[in-house]
PDB file of C-alpha atoms in Angstrom:
ATOM      1  CA  MET A   1       0.000   0.000   0.000  1.00 44.00           C
ATOM      2  CA  GLY A   2       1.525   3.236  -0.982  1.00 45.00           C
ATOM      3  CA  THR A   3       2.454   5.783   1.580  1.00 45.00           C
ATOM      4  CA  VAL A   4       0.429   8.888   1.378  1.00 43.00           C
ATOM      5  CA  THR A   5       2.491  11.857   2.243  1.00 44.00           C
ATOM      6  CA  SER A   6       0.585  14.837   3.460  1.00 43.00           C
ATOM      7  CA  SER A   7       2.216  18.204   3.831  1.00 44.00           C
ATOM      8  CA  ALA A   8       0.785  20.898   6.062  1.00 44.00           C
ATOM      9  CA  PRO A   9      -0.198  23.976   4.209  1.00 46.00           C
ATOM     10  CA  HIS A  10       2.321  26.804   4.570  1.00 47.00           C
ATOM     11  CA  PRO A  11       0.882  29.899   6.222  1.00 47.00           C
ATOM     12  CA  ALA A  12       0.521  32.810   3.928  1.00 48.00           C
ATOM     13  CA  PRO A  13       3.023  35.584   4.635  1.00 48.00           C
ATOM     14  CA  HIS A  14       1.638  38.471   6.605  1.00 47.00           C
ATOM     15  CA  PRO A  15       1.456  41.690   4.663  1.00 47.00           C
ATOM     16  CA  ALA A  16       3.607  44.539   5.833  1.00 48.00           C
ATOM     17  CA  ALA A  17       2.012  46.543   8.610  1.00 47.00           C
ATOM     18  CA  ARG A  18       0.321  49.640   7.347  1.00 49.00           C
ATOM     19  CA  PRO A  19      -0.759  52.629   9.360  1.00 50.00           C
ATOM     20  CA  ALA A  20      -4.369  52.446  10.130  1.00 48.00           C
ATOM     21  CA  ALA A  21      -6.483  54.857   8.230  1.00 49.00           C
ATOM     22  CA  PRO A  22      -8.308  57.269  10.426  1.00 51.00           C
ATOM     23  CA  GLY A  23     -11.762  56.074  11.181  1.00 48.00           C
ATOM     24  CA  PRO A  24     -14.814  58.189  11.017  1.00 48.00           C
ATOM     25  CA  HIS A  25     -14.459  59.080  14.697  1.00 51.00           C
ATOM     26  CA  THR A  26     -10.739  59.969  14.726  1.00 51.00           C
ATOM     27  CA  PRO A  27     -10.355  63.617  15.930  1.00 52.00           C
ATOM     28  CA  PRO A  28      -8.428  65.983  13.641  1.00 53.00           C
ATOM     29  CA  PRO A  29      -5.036  67.350  14.748  1.00 54.00           C
ATOM     30  CA  ALA A  30      -5.301  70.150  17.286  1.00 54.00           C
ATOM     31  CA  ALA A  31      -4.929  73.643  15.851  1.00 54.00           C
ATOM     32  CA  PRO A  32      -2.331  75.945  17.431  1.00 53.00           C
ATOM     33  CA  ASP A  33      -3.626  77.991  20.351  1.00 54.00           C
ATOM     34  CA  PRO A  34      -3.358  81.619  19.209  1.00 52.00           C
ATOM     35  CA  VAL A  35      -3.636  82.874  22.789  1.00 50.00           C
ATOM     36  CA  GLY A  36      -0.771  80.681  23.906  1.00 50.00           C
ATOM     37  CA  VAL A  37       1.316  81.731  20.923  1.00 44.00           C
ATOM     38  CA  ARG A  38       0.776  85.398  21.697  1.00 51.00           C
ATOM     39  CA  ARG A  39       1.589  84.814  25.346  1.00 54.00           C
ATOM     40  CA  GLY A  40       4.818  83.100  24.358  1.00 48.00           C
ATOM     41  CA  LEU A  41       5.768  85.916  22.017  1.00 42.00           C
ATOM     42  CA  ARG A  42       5.197  88.458  24.773  1.00 49.00           C
ATOM     43  CA  THR A  43       7.399  86.448  27.103  1.00 46.00           C
ATOM     44  CA  VAL A  44      10.183  86.317  24.527  1.00 40.00           C
ATOM     45  CA  ALA A  45       9.813  90.043  23.881  1.00 42.00           C
ATOM     46  CA  ARG A  46      10.166  90.793  27.583  1.00 46.00           C
ATOM     47  CA  ARG A  47      13.303  88.694  27.829  1.00 45.00           C
ATOM     48  CA  THR A  48      14.899  90.025  24.651  1.00 43.00           C
ATOM     49  CA  PRO A  49      16.631  93.378  25.110  1.00 47.00           C
ATOM     50  CA  THR A  50      15.507  96.087  22.775  1.00 48.00           C
ATOM     51  CA  GLY A  51      17.899  98.359  20.903  1.00 47.00           C
ATOM     52  CA  SER A  52      17.675 100.998  23.624  1.00 49.00           C
ATOM     53  CA  ASP A  53      18.401  98.444  26.357  1.00 55.00           C
ATOM     54  CA  ARG A  54      21.519  96.998  24.767  1.00 57.00           C
ATOM     55  CA  GLY A  55      24.696  98.297  26.323  1.00 66.00           C
ATOM     56  CA  GLY A  56      22.968  99.558  29.459  1.00 83.00           C
ATOM     57  CA  ARG A  57      23.883  98.503  32.958  1.00 90.00           C
ATOM     58  CA  PRO A  58      21.679  97.069  35.726  1.00 94.00           C
ATOM     59  CA  ALA A  59      19.847  99.674  37.760  1.00 94.00           C
ATOM     60  CA  PRO A  60      21.644  99.014  41.093  1.00 95.00           C
ATOM     61  CA  ALA A  61      25.026  99.468  39.433  1.00 97.00           C
ATOM     62  CA  VAL A  62      23.962 102.680  37.701  1.00 97.00           C
ATOM     63  CA  LEU A  63      22.613 104.191  40.931  1.00 97.00           C
ATOM     64  CA  ALA A  64      25.747 103.227  42.861  1.00 98.00           C
ATOM     65  CA  VAL A  65      27.937 104.854  40.205  1.00 98.00           C
ATOM     66  CA  ALA A  66      25.748 107.967  40.324  1.00 98.00           C
ATOM     67  CA  VAL A  67      26.264 108.418  44.066  1.00 98.00           C
ATOM     68  CA  ALA A  68      30.004 107.747  43.865  1.00 98.00           C
ATOM     69  CA  ALA A  69      30.474 110.086  40.902  1.00 98.00           C
ATOM     70  CA  GLY A  70      28.443 112.830  42.551  1.00 98.00           C
ATOM     71  CA  LEU A  71      30.414 112.691  45.776  1.00 98.00           C
ATOM     72  CA  GLY A  72      33.673 112.780  43.839  1.00 98.00           C
ATOM     73  CA  VAL A  73      32.648 115.728  41.663  1.00 98.00           C
ATOM     74  CA  GLY A  74      31.414 117.665  44.690  1.00 97.00           C
ATOM     75  CA  ALA A  75      34.629 117.144  46.616  1.00 97.00           C
ATOM     76  CA  LEU A  76      36.791 118.015  43.606  1.00 97.00           C
ATOM     77  CA  THR A  77      34.770 121.182  43.049  1.00 97.00           C
ATOM     78  CA  SER A  78      35.646 122.435  46.512  1.00 96.00           C
ATOM     79  CA  LEU A  79      39.315 121.692  45.955  1.00 96.00           C
ATOM     80  CA  GLY A  80      39.234 123.137  42.460  1.00 96.00           C
ATOM     81  CA  GLN A  81      37.950 126.485  43.693  1.00 95.00           C
ATOM     82  CA  THR A  82      41.252 126.932  45.507  1.00 94.00           C
ATOM     83  CA  LEU A  83      43.410 125.661  42.668  1.00 95.00           C
ATOM     84  CA  LEU A  84      41.656 127.500  39.817  1.00 95.00           C
ATOM     85  CA  GLY A  85      40.637 130.666  41.631  1.00 91.00           C
ATOM     86  CA  GLY A  86      41.629 133.822  39.784  1.00 90.00           C
ATOM     87  CA  THR A  87      42.109 132.046  36.450  1.00 93.00           C
ATOM     88  CA  ALA A  88      39.929 131.850  33.346  1.00 92.00           C
ATOM     89  CA  PHE A  89      38.916 128.367  34.469  1.00 96.00           C
ATOM     90  CA  ALA A  90      37.514 129.446  37.826  1.00 95.00           C
ATOM     91  CA  GLY A  91      33.973 129.302  36.463  1.00 94.00           C
ATOM     92  CA  LEU A  92      34.264 125.545  36.038  1.00 96.00           C
ATOM     93  CA  THR A  93      34.133 125.240  39.833  1.00 95.00           C
ATOM     94  CA  ASN A  94      31.330 127.722  40.434  1.00 93.00           C
ATOM     95  CA  ALA A  95      28.619 127.132  37.837  1.00 94.00           C
ATOM     96  CA  VAL A  96      25.606 125.020  36.969  1.00 95.00           C
ATOM     97  CA  SER A  97      26.708 123.376  33.728  1.00 97.00           C
ATOM     98  CA  PRO A  98      29.778 121.510  35.049  1.00 97.00           C
ATOM     99  CA  TRP A  99      27.637 119.808  37.667  1.00 97.00           C
ATOM    100  CA  LEU A 100      25.251 118.534  34.985  1.00 97.00           C
ATOM    101  CA  VAL A 101      27.933 116.501  33.204  1.00 98.00           C
ATOM    102  CA  ALA A 102      27.969 113.733  35.843  1.00 97.00           C
ATOM    103  CA  PRO A 103      24.170 113.204  35.744  1.00 98.00           C
ATOM    104  CA  PHE A 104      24.378 113.083  31.947  1.00 98.00           C
ATOM    105  CA  LEU A 105      27.123 110.460  31.924  1.00 97.00           C
ATOM    106  CA  VAL A 106      25.587 108.186  34.544  1.00 97.00           C
ATOM    107  CA  GLY A 107      22.206 108.501  32.848  1.00 97.00           C
ATOM    108  CA  ALA A 108      23.800 107.205  29.656  1.00 96.00           C
ATOM    109  CA  LEU A 109      24.563 103.956  31.490  1.00 96.00           C
ATOM    110  CA  ALA A 110      20.914 103.238  32.308  1.00 96.00           C
ATOM    111  CA  ARG A 111      18.659 100.848  30.428  1.00 94.00           C
ATOM    112  CA  ARG A 112      15.452 102.689  31.280  1.00 94.00           C
ATOM    113  CA  GLY A 113      14.528 106.346  31.238  1.00 94.00           C
ATOM    114  CA  GLY A 114      13.188 106.244  34.793  1.00 96.00           C
ATOM    115  CA  VAL A 115      16.422 104.776  36.118  1.00 97.00           C
ATOM    116  CA  ALA A 116      18.403 107.399  34.189  1.00 97.00           C
ATOM    117  CA  ALA A 117      16.350 110.214  35.727  1.00 98.00           C
ATOM    118  CA  LEU A 118      16.756 108.768  39.228  1.00 98.00           C
ATOM    119  CA  ALA A 119      20.491 108.358  38.677  1.00 98.00           C
ATOM    120  CA  GLY A 120      20.727 112.005  37.624  1.00 98.00           C
ATOM    121  CA  LEU A 121      18.886 113.095  40.745  1.00 98.00           C
ATOM    122  CA  LEU A 122      21.158 111.028  42.995  1.00 98.00           C
ATOM    123  CA  ALA A 123      24.257 112.327  41.243  1.00 98.00           C
ATOM    124  CA  CYS A 124      23.259 115.961  41.812  1.00 98.00           C
ATOM    125  CA  ALA A 125      22.274 115.323  45.423  1.00 97.00           C
ATOM    126  CA  ALA A 126      25.625 113.623  46.009  1.00 98.00           C
ATOM    127  CA  GLU A 127      27.440 116.547  44.384  1.00 98.00           C
ATOM    128  CA  VAL A 128      25.830 118.962  46.828  1.00 97.00           C
ATOM    129  CA  ALA A 129      26.674 116.695  49.753  1.00 97.00           C
ATOM    130  CA  GLY A 130      30.226 116.061  48.604  1.00 97.00           C
ATOM    131  CA  TYR A 131      30.908 119.736  48.017  1.00 97.00           C
ATOM    132  CA  TYR A 132      29.591 121.109  51.287  1.00 97.00           C
ATOM    133  CA  VAL A 133      31.008 118.307  53.439  1.00 97.00           C
ATOM    134  CA  THR A 134      34.428 118.888  51.874  1.00 97.00           C
ATOM    135  CA  ALA A 135      34.113 122.665  52.251  1.00 96.00           C
ATOM    136  CA  ASP A 136      33.184 122.270  55.917  1.00 95.00           C
ATOM    137  CA  LEU A 137      36.115 119.927  56.547  1.00 96.00           C
ATOM    138  CA  ARG A 138      38.394 122.511  54.941  1.00 95.00           C
ATOM    139  CA  GLY A 139      37.147 125.177  57.330  1.00 94.00           C
ATOM    140  CA  PHE A 140      34.920 127.154  54.973  1.00 93.00           C
ATOM    141  CA  PRO A 141      31.507 128.381  56.193  1.00 91.00           C
ATOM    142  CA  VAL A 142      28.492 126.481  54.929  1.00 91.00           C
ATOM    143  CA  GLY A 143      25.202 128.339  54.572  1.00 89.00           C
ATOM    144  CA  VAL A 144      21.776 126.739  54.634  1.00 91.00           C
ATOM    145  CA  GLY A 145      20.576 129.070  51.893  1.00 89.00           C
ATOM    146  CA  ALA A 146      23.296 127.962  49.476  1.00 90.00           C
ATOM    147  CA  ILE A 147      22.637 124.285  50.215  1.00 93.00           C
ATOM    148  CA  THR A 148      18.928 124.809  49.592  1.00 92.00           C
ATOM    149  CA  LEU A 149      19.523 126.675  46.337  1.00 90.00           C
ATOM    150  CA  TRP A 150      21.831 124.058  44.875  1.00 93.00           C
ATOM    151  CA  GLY A 151      19.660 121.256  46.202  1.00 94.00           C
ATOM    152  CA  VAL A 152      16.620 122.640  44.388  1.00 93.00           C
ATOM    153  CA  ALA A 153      18.674 123.167  41.232  1.00 92.00           C
ATOM    154  CA  GLY A 154      19.859 119.573  41.397  1.00 94.00           C
ATOM    155  CA  ALA A 155      16.338 118.273  41.963  1.00 96.00           C
ATOM    156  CA  VAL A 156      15.273 119.967  38.721  1.00 94.00           C
ATOM    157  CA  GLY A 157      18.354 119.527  36.555  1.00 95.00           C
ATOM    158  CA  GLY A 158      19.469 116.102  37.737  1.00 97.00           C
ATOM    159  CA  PRO A 159      16.545 114.038  36.408  1.00 98.00           C
ATOM    160  CA  VAL A 160      16.382 116.057  33.179  1.00 97.00           C
ATOM    161  CA  PHE A 161      20.041 115.589  32.333  1.00 98.00           C
ATOM    162  CA  GLY A 162      20.099 111.995  33.542  1.00 98.00           C
ATOM    163  CA  TRP A 163      17.326 111.307  31.053  1.00 97.00           C
ATOM    164  CA  ALA A 164      19.231 113.366  28.464  1.00 96.00           C
ATOM    165  CA  GLY A 165      22.259 111.113  28.856  1.00 96.00           C
ATOM    166  CA  ARG A 166      20.239 108.001  28.091  1.00 95.00           C
ATOM    167  CA  GLN A 167      18.552 109.800  25.223  1.00 94.00           C
ATOM    168  CA  TRP A 168      21.957 110.586  23.773  1.00 94.00           C
ATOM    169  CA  ARG A 169      22.866 106.900  23.820  1.00 91.00           C
ATOM    170  CA  ALA A 170      19.552 105.398  22.752  1.00 88.00           C
ATOM    171  CA  GLY A 171      17.539 108.175  21.079  1.00 83.00           C
ATOM    172  CA  THR A 172      16.134 107.612  17.600  1.00 82.00           C
ATOM    173  CA  GLY A 173      13.946 109.424  15.108  1.00 76.00           C
ATOM    174  CA  ARG A 174      13.066 113.035  15.753  1.00 73.00           C
ATOM    175  CA  LEU A 175      14.606 112.908  19.215  1.00 81.00           C
ATOM    176  CA  ARG A 176      17.990 111.927  17.826  1.00 80.00           C
ATOM    177  CA  GLY A 177      20.547 114.323  19.239  1.00 91.00           C
ATOM    178  CA  LEU A 178      18.190 115.870  21.800  1.00 94.00           C
ATOM    179  CA  GLY A 179      20.083 114.629  24.850  1.00 94.00           C
ATOM    180  CA  ALA A 180      23.451 115.976  23.747  1.00 95.00           C
ATOM    181  CA  GLY A 181      21.819 119.170  22.506  1.00 96.00           C
ATOM    182  CA  LEU A 182      20.474 119.879  25.989  1.00 97.00           C
ATOM    183  CA  LEU A 183      23.925 119.646  27.532  1.00 97.00           C
ATOM    184  CA  VAL A 184      25.541 121.742  24.808  1.00 97.00           C
ATOM    185  CA  GLY A 185      22.825 124.394  25.061  1.00 97.00           C
ATOM    186  CA  CYS A 186      23.183 124.635  28.833  1.00 97.00           C
ATOM    187  CA  TRP A 187      26.915 125.364  28.619  1.00 98.00           C
ATOM    188  CA  LEU A 188      26.450 127.935  25.882  1.00 98.00           C
ATOM    189  CA  ALA A 189      23.524 129.653  27.605  1.00 98.00           C
ATOM    190  CA  GLU A 190      25.475 129.960  30.851  1.00 97.00           C
ATOM    191  CA  ALA A 191      28.404 131.426  28.937  1.00 97.00           C
ATOM    192  CA  LEU A 192      26.183 134.066  27.343  1.00 97.00           C
ATOM    193  CA  VAL A 193      24.077 135.026  30.359  1.00 97.00           C
ATOM    194  CA  THR A 194      26.006 134.361  33.563  1.00 95.00           C
ATOM    195  CA  TYR A 195      29.556 135.073  32.493  1.00 96.00           C
ATOM    196  CA  LEU A 196      29.164 137.494  29.612  1.00 96.00           C
ATOM    197  CA  ALA A 197      25.985 139.502  30.265  1.00 95.00           C
ATOM    198  CA  VAL A 198      25.740 139.421  34.080  1.00 95.00           C
ATOM    199  CA  LEU A 199      29.297 139.142  35.385  1.00 94.00           C
ATOM    200  CA  GLY A 200      31.203 140.453  32.376  1.00 95.00           C
ATOM    201  CA  TYR A 201      33.834 137.720  32.678  1.00 95.00           C
ATOM    202  CA  VAL A 202      34.839 137.374  29.033  1.00 96.00           C
ATOM    203  CA  ASP A 203      37.538 134.777  29.692  1.00 96.00           C
ATOM    204  CA  ASP A 204      35.128 132.494  31.561  1.00 96.00           C
ATOM    205  CA  ALA A 205      32.507 132.956  28.850  1.00 97.00           C
ATOM    206  CA  VAL A 206      35.013 131.886  26.192  1.00 97.00           C
ATOM    207  CA  VAL A 207      35.965 128.793  28.209  1.00 97.00           C
ATOM    208  CA  PHE A 208      32.324 127.759  28.528  1.00 98.00           C
ATOM    209  CA  ALA A 209      31.690 128.372  24.829  1.00 98.00           C
ATOM    210  CA  VAL A 210      34.708 126.254  23.909  1.00 98.00           C
ATOM    211  CA  VAL A 211      33.487 123.441  26.174  1.00 98.00           C
ATOM    212  CA  ALA A 212      30.089 123.634  24.475  1.00 98.00           C
ATOM    213  CA  ALA A 213      31.732 123.298  21.055  1.00 97.00           C
ATOM    214  CA  VAL A 214      33.861 120.351  22.184  1.00 97.00           C
ATOM    215  CA  LEU A 215      30.816 118.610  23.643  1.00 97.00           C
ATOM    216  CA  ALA A 216      28.857 119.134  20.425  1.00 96.00           C
ATOM    217  CA  VAL A 217      31.570 117.505  18.338  1.00 95.00           C
ATOM    218  CA  ALA A 218      32.385 114.723  20.797  1.00 94.00           C
ATOM    219  CA  LEU A 219      28.755 113.760  21.455  1.00 94.00           C
ATOM    220  CA  GLY A 220      27.606 114.309  17.893  1.00 91.00           C
ATOM    221  CA  ARG A 221      30.141 112.117  16.118  1.00 85.00           C
ATOM    222  CA  PRO A 222      28.797 108.698  17.287  1.00 74.00           C
ATOM    223  CA  GLY A 223      26.096 107.726  14.809  1.00 73.00           C
ATOM    224  CA  ARG A 224      26.768 110.811  12.675  1.00 76.00           C
ATOM    225  CA  ARG A 225      24.253 112.926  14.531  1.00 87.00           C
ATOM    226  CA  LEU A 226      26.205 116.173  14.725  1.00 91.00           C
ATOM    227  CA  THR A 227      23.569 118.018  12.698  1.00 91.00           C
ATOM    228  CA  ALA A 228      20.826 116.876  15.055  1.00 92.00           C
ATOM    229  CA  VAL A 229      22.903 117.847  18.097  1.00 94.00           C
ATOM    230  CA  LEU A 230      23.508 121.329  16.685  1.00 95.00           C
ATOM    231  CA  GLY A 231      19.829 121.774  15.886  1.00 95.00           C
ATOM    232  CA  TRP A 232      18.627 120.754  19.317  1.00 95.00           C
ATOM    233  CA  GLY A 233      21.534 122.663  20.863  1.00 96.00           C
ATOM    234  CA  ALA A 234      20.291 125.880  19.292  1.00 97.00           C
ATOM    235  CA  VAL A 235      16.830 125.315  20.750  1.00 97.00           C
ATOM    236  CA  ALA A 236      18.291 124.430  24.158  1.00 97.00           C
ATOM    237  CA  THR A 237      20.481 127.541  24.086  1.00 97.00           C
ATOM    238  CA  ALA A 238      17.456 129.765  23.518  1.00 97.00           C
ATOM    239  CA  VAL A 239      15.481 128.101  26.308  1.00 97.00           C
ATOM    240  CA  GLY A 240      18.512 128.047  28.615  1.00 96.00           C
ATOM    241  CA  THR A 241      19.212 131.728  28.004  1.00 97.00           C
ATOM    242  CA  ALA A 242      15.701 132.597  29.148  1.00 96.00           C
ATOM    243  CA  GLY A 243      16.071 130.268  32.127  1.00 94.00           C
ATOM    244  CA  PHE A 244      19.392 131.696  33.308  1.00 94.00           C
ATOM    245  CA  ALA A 245      18.088 135.229  32.830  1.00 95.00           C
ATOM    246  CA  ALA A 246      15.082 134.414  35.013  1.00 93.00           C
ATOM    247  CA  LEU A 247      17.335 132.796  37.620  1.00 90.00           C
ATOM    248  CA  HIS A 248      19.573 135.843  37.866  1.00 91.00           C
ATOM    249  CA  HIS A 249      16.534 138.094  38.050  1.00 89.00           C
ATOM    250  CA  VAL A 250      15.268 136.121  41.022  1.00 87.00           C
ATOM    251  CA  LEU A 251      18.696 136.121  42.685  1.00 82.00           C
ATOM    252  CA  GLY A 252      19.210 139.799  42.013  1.00 79.00           C
ATOM    253  CA  GLY A 253      22.187 139.345  39.696  1.00 63.00           C
ATOM    254  CA  GLY A 254      25.542 137.715  40.287  1.00 59.00           C
ATOM    255  CA  SER A 255      26.514 134.085  40.357  1.00 62.00           C
ATOM    256  CA  PRO A 256      24.022 131.530  41.681  1.00 63.00           C
ATOM    257  CA  ALA A 257      26.648 130.213  44.122  1.00 56.00           C
TER     258      ALA A 257
END
């Protein structure tokens, strides 16, 4: 009897796995959340420094520099009155404009306008303190009236020129050159009114005018904004001339010291 050989059927090969087609109840992909996207963009914008913030210093550092610079300028002013007295440079130690340079410079370090204004105020207050403490230690009389006058002047000029310093560094558009123009105009206005018209000190007036010219060139060259600085400087000179004239009228003439 012949042997019947039976062979088991070979299983058919499995087809390659295919991704399952979405069924009728498969939810569509979620659309991006516009609210979340906007929130994320705002967060990135807050963390990314703007053009005006780049190069600035943290607020605590700026305020500390303002106090230190003010104290140093005040003390040096007292010493400079002895060293420069009787020369054409004596006005540099007995005028408004020189004391506004420190607020301007420390304000230029700030990232925000409010910090720059506060730094300018602190710098001027420290200048008054440094000057009169040094003068007292050197045996010179210190009057309450003079402290009050310069304190009020610093409270007004300090924030303005602290802001002006930051504006010089970060200003754009129509305000380009305004910050430097304010400082230049102040020096020139004081030369014309205080030293030329009121006191008749031609040498001091020339020194202040030369400083104004140097400041215009030095502060106007970065970014090629000399034209803007000169334009705003002319406006600031006109306003400053009226301001110094009013100040001397109130004080009855003479130096505001």
